Coordinates of C-alpha atoms in Angstrom, one line a residue:
X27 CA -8.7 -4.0 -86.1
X28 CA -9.0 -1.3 -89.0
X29 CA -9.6 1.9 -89.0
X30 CA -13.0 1.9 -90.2
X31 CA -14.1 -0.9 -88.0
X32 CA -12.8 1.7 -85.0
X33 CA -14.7 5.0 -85.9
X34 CA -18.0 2.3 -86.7
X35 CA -18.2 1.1 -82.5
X36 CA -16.8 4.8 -81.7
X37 CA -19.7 6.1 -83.5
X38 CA -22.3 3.6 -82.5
X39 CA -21.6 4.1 -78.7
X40 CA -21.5 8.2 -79.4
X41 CA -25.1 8.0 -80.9
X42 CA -25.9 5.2 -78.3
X43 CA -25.0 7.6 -75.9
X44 CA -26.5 10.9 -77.0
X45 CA -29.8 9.2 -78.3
X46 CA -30.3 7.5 -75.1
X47 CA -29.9 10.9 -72.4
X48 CA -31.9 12.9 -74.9
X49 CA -35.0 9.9 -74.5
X50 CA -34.2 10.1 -70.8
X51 CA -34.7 14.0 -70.3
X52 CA -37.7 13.3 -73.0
X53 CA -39.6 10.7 -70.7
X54 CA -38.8 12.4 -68.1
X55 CA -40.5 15.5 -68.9
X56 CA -43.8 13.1 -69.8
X57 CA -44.1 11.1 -67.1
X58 CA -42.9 14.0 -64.1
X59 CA -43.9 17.6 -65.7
X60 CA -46.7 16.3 -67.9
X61 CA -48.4 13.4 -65.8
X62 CA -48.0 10.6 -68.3
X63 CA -47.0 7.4 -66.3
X64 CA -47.6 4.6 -68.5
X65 CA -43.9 3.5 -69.5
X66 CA -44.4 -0.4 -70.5
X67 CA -47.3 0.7 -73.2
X68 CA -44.7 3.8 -74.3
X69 CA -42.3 1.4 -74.8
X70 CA -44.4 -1.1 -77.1
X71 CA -45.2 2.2 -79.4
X72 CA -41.4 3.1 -79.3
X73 CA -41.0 -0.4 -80.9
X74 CA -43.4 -0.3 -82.9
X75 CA -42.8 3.4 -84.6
X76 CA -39.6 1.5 -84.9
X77 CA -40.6 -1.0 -86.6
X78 CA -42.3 0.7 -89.0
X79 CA -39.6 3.0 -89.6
X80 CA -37.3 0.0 -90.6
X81 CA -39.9 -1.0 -93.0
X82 CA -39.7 2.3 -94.9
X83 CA -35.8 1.9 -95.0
X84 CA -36.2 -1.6 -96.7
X85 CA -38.7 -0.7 -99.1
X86 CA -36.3 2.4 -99.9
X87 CA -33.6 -0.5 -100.3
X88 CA -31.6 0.7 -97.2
X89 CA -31.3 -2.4 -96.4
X90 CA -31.8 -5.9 -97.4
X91 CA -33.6 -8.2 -94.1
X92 CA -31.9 -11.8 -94.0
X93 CA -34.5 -14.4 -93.3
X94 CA -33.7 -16.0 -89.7
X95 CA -34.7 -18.7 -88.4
X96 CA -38.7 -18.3 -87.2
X97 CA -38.3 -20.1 -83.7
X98 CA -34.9 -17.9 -83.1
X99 CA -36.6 -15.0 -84.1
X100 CA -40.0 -15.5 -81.8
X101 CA -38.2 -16.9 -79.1
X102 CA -35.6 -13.4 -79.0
X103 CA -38.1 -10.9 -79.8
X104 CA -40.3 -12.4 -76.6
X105 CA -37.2 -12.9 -74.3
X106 CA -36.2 -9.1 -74.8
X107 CA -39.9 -8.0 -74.5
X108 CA -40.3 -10.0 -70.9
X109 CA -37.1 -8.6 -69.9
X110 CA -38.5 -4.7 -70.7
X111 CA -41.4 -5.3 -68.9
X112 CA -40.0 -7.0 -65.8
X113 CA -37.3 -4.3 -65.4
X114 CA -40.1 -2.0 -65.9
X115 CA -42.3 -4.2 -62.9
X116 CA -38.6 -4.0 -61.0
X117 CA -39.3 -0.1 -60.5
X118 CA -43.3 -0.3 -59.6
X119 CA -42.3 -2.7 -56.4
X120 CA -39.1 -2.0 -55.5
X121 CA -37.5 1.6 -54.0
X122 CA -35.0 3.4 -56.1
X123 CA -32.2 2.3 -54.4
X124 CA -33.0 -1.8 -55.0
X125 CA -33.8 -1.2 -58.6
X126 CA -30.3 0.5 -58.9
X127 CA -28.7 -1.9 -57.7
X128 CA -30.5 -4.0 -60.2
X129 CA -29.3 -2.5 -62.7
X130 CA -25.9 -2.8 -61.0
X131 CA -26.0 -6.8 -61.1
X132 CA -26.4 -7.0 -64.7
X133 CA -22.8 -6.5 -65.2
X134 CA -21.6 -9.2 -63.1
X135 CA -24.2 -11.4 -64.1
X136 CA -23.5 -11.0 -67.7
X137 CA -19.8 -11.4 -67.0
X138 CA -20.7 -14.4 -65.2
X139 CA -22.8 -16.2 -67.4
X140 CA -20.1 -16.1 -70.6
X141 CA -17.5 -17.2 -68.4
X142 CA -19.8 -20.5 -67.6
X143 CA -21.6 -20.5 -70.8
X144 CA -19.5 -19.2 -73.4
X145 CA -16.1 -20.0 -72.1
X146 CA -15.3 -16.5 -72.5
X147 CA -12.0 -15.3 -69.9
X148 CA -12.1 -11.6 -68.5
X149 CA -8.6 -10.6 -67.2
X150 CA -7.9 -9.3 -63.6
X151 CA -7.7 -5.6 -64.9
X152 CA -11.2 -5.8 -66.7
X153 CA -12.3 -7.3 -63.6
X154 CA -10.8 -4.7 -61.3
X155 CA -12.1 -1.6 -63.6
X156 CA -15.8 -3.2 -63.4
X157 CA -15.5 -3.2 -60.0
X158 CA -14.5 0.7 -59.9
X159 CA -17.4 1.5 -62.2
X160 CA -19.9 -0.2 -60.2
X161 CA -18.4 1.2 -56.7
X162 CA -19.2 4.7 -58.1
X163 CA -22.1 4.4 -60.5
X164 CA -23.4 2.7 -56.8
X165 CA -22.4 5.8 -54.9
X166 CA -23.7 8.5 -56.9
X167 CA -27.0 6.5 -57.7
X168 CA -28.5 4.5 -54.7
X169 CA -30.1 6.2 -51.9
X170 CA -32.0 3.1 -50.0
X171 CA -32.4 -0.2 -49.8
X172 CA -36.0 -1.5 -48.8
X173 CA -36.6 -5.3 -49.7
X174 CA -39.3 -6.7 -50.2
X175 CA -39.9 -10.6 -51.7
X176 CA -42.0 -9.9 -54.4
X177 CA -39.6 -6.9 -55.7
X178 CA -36.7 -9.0 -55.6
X179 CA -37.9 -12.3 -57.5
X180 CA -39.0 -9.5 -60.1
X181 CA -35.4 -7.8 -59.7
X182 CA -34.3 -11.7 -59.8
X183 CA -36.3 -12.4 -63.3
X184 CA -35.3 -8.8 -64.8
X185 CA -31.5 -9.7 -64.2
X186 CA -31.7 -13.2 -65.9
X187 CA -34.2 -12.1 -69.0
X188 CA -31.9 -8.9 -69.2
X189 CA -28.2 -10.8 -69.3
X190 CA -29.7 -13.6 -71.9
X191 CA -31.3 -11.7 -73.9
X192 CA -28.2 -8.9 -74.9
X193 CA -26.2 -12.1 -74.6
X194 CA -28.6 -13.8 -77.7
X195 CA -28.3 -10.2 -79.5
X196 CA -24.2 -10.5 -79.7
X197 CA -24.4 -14.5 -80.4
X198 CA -27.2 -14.3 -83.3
X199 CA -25.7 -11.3 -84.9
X200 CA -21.8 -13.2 -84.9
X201 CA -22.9 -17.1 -85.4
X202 CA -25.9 -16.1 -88.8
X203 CA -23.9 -13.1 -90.2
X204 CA -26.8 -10.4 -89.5
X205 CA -26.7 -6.9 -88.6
X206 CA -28.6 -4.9 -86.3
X207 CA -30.7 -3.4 -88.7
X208 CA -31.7 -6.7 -90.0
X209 CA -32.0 -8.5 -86.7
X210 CA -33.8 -5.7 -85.1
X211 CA -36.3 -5.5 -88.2
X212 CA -37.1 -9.2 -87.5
X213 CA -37.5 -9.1 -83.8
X214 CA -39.0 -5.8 -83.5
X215 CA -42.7 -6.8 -84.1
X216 CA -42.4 -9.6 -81.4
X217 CA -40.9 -7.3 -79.0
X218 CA -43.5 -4.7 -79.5
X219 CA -46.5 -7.4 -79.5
X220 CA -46.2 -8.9 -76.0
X221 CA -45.6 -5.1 -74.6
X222 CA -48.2 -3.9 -76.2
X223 CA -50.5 -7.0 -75.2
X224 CA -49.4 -6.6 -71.9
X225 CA -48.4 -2.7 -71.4
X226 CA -51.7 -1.8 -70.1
X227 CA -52.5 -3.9 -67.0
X228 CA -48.4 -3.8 -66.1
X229 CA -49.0 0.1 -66.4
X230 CA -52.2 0.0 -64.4
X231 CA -51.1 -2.6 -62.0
X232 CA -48.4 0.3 -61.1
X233 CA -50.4 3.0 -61.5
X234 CA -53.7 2.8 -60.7
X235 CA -54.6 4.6 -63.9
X236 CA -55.6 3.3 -67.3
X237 CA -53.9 4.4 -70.4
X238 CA -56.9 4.5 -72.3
X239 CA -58.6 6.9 -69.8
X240 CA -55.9 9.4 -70.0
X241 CA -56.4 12.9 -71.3
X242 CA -54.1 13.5 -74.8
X243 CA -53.4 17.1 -74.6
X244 CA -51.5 18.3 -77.6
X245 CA -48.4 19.0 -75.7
X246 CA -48.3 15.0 -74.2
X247 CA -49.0 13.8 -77.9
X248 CA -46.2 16.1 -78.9
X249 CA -43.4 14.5 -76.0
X250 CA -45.1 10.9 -77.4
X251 CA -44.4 11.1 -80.9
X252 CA -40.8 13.0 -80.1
X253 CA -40.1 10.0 -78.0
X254 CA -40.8 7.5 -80.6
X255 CA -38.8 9.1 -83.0
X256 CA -35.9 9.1 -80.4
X257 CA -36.3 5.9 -79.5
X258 CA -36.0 4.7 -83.1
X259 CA -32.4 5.7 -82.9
X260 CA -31.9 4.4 -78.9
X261 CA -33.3 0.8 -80.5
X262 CA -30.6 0.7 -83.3
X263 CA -28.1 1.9 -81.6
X264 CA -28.8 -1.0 -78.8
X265 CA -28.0 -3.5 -81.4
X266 CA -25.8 -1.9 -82.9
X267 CA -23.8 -1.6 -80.2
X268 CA -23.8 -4.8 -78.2
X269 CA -23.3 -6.3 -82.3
X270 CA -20.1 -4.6 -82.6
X271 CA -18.4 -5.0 -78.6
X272 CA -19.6 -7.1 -76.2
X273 CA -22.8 -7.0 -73.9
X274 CA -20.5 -6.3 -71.0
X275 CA -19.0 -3.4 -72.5
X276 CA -23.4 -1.7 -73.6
X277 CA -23.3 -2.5 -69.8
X278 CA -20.6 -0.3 -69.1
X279 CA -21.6 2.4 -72.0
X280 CA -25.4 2.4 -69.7
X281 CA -23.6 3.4 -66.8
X282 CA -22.0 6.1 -68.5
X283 CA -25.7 7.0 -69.4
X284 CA -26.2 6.9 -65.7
X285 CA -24.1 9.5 -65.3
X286 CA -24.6 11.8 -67.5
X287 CA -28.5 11.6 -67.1
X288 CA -27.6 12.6 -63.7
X289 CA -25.6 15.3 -64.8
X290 CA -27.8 16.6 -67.0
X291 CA -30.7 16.7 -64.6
X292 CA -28.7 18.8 -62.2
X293 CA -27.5 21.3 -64.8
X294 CA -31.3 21.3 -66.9
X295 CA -33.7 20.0 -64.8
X296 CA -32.0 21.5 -61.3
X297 CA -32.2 17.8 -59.8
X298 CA -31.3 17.5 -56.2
X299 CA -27.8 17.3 -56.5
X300 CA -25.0 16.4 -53.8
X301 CA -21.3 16.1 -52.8
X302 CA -21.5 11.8 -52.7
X303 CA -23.3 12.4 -56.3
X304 CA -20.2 14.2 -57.3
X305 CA -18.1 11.5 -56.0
X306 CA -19.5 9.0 -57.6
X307 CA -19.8 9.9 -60.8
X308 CA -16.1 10.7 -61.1
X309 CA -15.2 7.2 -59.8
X310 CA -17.5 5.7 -62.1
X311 CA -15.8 7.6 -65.3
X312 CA -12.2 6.8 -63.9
X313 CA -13.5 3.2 -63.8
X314 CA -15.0 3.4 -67.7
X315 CA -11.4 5.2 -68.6
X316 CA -9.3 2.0 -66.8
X317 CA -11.9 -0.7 -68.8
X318 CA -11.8 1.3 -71.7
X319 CA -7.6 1.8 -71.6
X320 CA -7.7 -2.4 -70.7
X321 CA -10.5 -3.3 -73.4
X322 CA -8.2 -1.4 -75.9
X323 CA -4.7 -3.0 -74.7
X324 CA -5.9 -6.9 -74.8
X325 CA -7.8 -6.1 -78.0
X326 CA -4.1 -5.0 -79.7
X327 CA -2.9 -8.2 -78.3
X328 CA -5.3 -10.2 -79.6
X329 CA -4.8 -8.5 -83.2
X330 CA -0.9 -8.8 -82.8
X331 CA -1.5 -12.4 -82.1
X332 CA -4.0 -13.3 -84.9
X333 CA -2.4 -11.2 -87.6
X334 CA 0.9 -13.5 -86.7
X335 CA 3.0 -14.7 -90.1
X336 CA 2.6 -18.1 -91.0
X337 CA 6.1 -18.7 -90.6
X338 CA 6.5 -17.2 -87.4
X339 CA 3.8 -19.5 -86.1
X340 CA 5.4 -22.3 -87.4
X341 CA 9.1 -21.1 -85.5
X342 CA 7.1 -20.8 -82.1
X343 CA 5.5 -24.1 -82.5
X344 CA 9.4 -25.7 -83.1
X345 CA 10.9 -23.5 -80.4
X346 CA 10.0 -25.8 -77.1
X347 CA 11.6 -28.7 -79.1
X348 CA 14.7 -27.0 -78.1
X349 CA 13.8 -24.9 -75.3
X350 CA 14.4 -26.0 -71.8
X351 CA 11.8 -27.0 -69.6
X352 CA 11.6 -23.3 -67.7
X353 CA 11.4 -22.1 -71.0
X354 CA 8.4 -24.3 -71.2
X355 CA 7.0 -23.5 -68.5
X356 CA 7.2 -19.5 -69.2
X357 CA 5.7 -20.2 -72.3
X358 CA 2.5 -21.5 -71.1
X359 CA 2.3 -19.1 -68.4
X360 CA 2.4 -16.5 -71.6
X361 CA -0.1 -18.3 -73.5
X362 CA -2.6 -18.9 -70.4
X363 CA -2.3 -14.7 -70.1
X364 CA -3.1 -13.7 -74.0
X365 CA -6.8 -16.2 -72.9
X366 CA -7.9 -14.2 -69.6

């Protein structure tokens, strides 16, 4: 892996990172100090301010958009556009608590799904360091647990739409050789159509409030248009990011978002904060620092492995010819461990 290649994901996730609390404690000050509730219809204008900004960039020759496949392109930009609005629907019918644990599921869903799917092997330590995150991201986050059966077929839907669609953004980005500009250029007007088509009755349906009813004073149209500019960044970092790792590991980075949107709304916002809070979020970053130390380690081995001399290869291949058969057999215990 070169050196470029490294500072290019440590920079995405950094700007993933810092554009996504800044949107956070930006929302939040709409919706809670300002009385501006309508989050699915905010999110088709973020989209579609980004959008247009990505336009600009191309006709400034920032960037050159790769013609996709139409079908690929409608059937992504509507798949992540469902999934916003049902995680969105997730929050109106189910308790805090439920839709954090939600969130939660994604991980093991995802992991799930390109073990089945994409044949893809995570190791025992990745697995173990997960498990850490999500034990404290769960502590420091959930407070109840109410079910209810409509909330959790939503919850259900959100999960699936969620996990398929970030898993689409790393396969289309790999298998046609685009980049997150280009594929978020192409899927952004899709994306923004069905929210915006549907925005207002999900917002209403949640609210009991409609959107086009709502008093624009200028310091709510202020937070709006400083929210879509923000979210022009959060949107190409997103790809971006989940381009350049792995969906499992943008899960990982949102729960370090978690974290320090908690953190910051203690220390800005004065947040009700507590001892199991605390807690939490230090297991939660102790389990990022083992999947991060982990992700690294295999990732070296993998290099080591592919970056192997031609000869070399071809003295490994000729070595069991004369090995015994425990050499065999530690061999292929070797090999089996470079594929988890």
């Amino acid at each position: 892996m070169s050196a470029g290649f490294q500072l290019g994901v440590i920079g995405s996730l950094a700007l993933s990172v810092a554009s996504s609390v800044a949107i956070v404690i930006c929302n939040k000050a709409l919706i809670s100090t300002l009385g501006f509730p309508f989050a699915t219809t905010l999110t088709s204008w973020h989209l579609m301010v980004t959008f247009c900004t990505l336009h600009v960039a191309h006709r400034l020759h920032f960037f050159e958009p790769k013609a996709i496949d139409g079908q690929t392109v409608i059937l992504f930009g509507l798949l992540n556009g469902t999934s916003i609005g049902l995680l969105n629907l997730s929050l109106g019918f189910n308790s805090i608590g439920f839709y954090q644990m939600t969130k939660l599921a994604i991980i093991p869903f995802t992991v799930l799904l390109e073990t089945i799917f994409l044949n893809k092997r995570f190791s025992e330590s990745i697995k173990l360091s997960l498990l850490v995150l999500l034990l404290g991201v769960g502590i420091a986050s959930i407070t109840d647990l109410k079910l209810n059966m409509l909330g959790s077929i939503l919850s259900g839907l959100a999960i699936a739409t969620t996990c398929v669609g970030q898993i689409l953004t790393n396969t289309i980005q790999k298998r046609l050789k685009v980049s997150s500009t280009q594929l978020l250029y192409q899927s952004a007007p899709y994306q923004a159509g069905i929210l915006f088509a549907t925005g207002p009755f999900v917002d209403q349906l949640l609210t009991d409030r409609s959107v086009f009813a709502h008093k624009y004073s200028a310091p709510v149209l202020g937070f709006i248009v400083l929210s879509c500019l923000i979210a022009v960044s959060v949107n190409f970092s997103t790809f971006l990011v989940i381009g350049t790792t792995s969906p499992v590991t943008y899960q990982v980075l949102g729960h370090l978002k978690t974290c320090l949107v908690l953190s910051f709304g203690y220390t800005l916002l004065h947040d009700p904060f507590t001892l199991r809070n605390i807690l939490g979020i230090l297991i939660a970053i102790f389990g990022m620092a083992l999947y991060s130390y982990f992700s690294v380690r295999e990732g070296k081995k993998k290099s080591a492995n592919d970056a192997l001399p031609v000869s070399q290869m071809a003295d490994k291949e000729a070595e069991p010819l004369l090995a015994t058969k425990d050499n065999n057999d530690t061999k292929k215990a070797n090999g089996l461990s470079h594929d988890c």
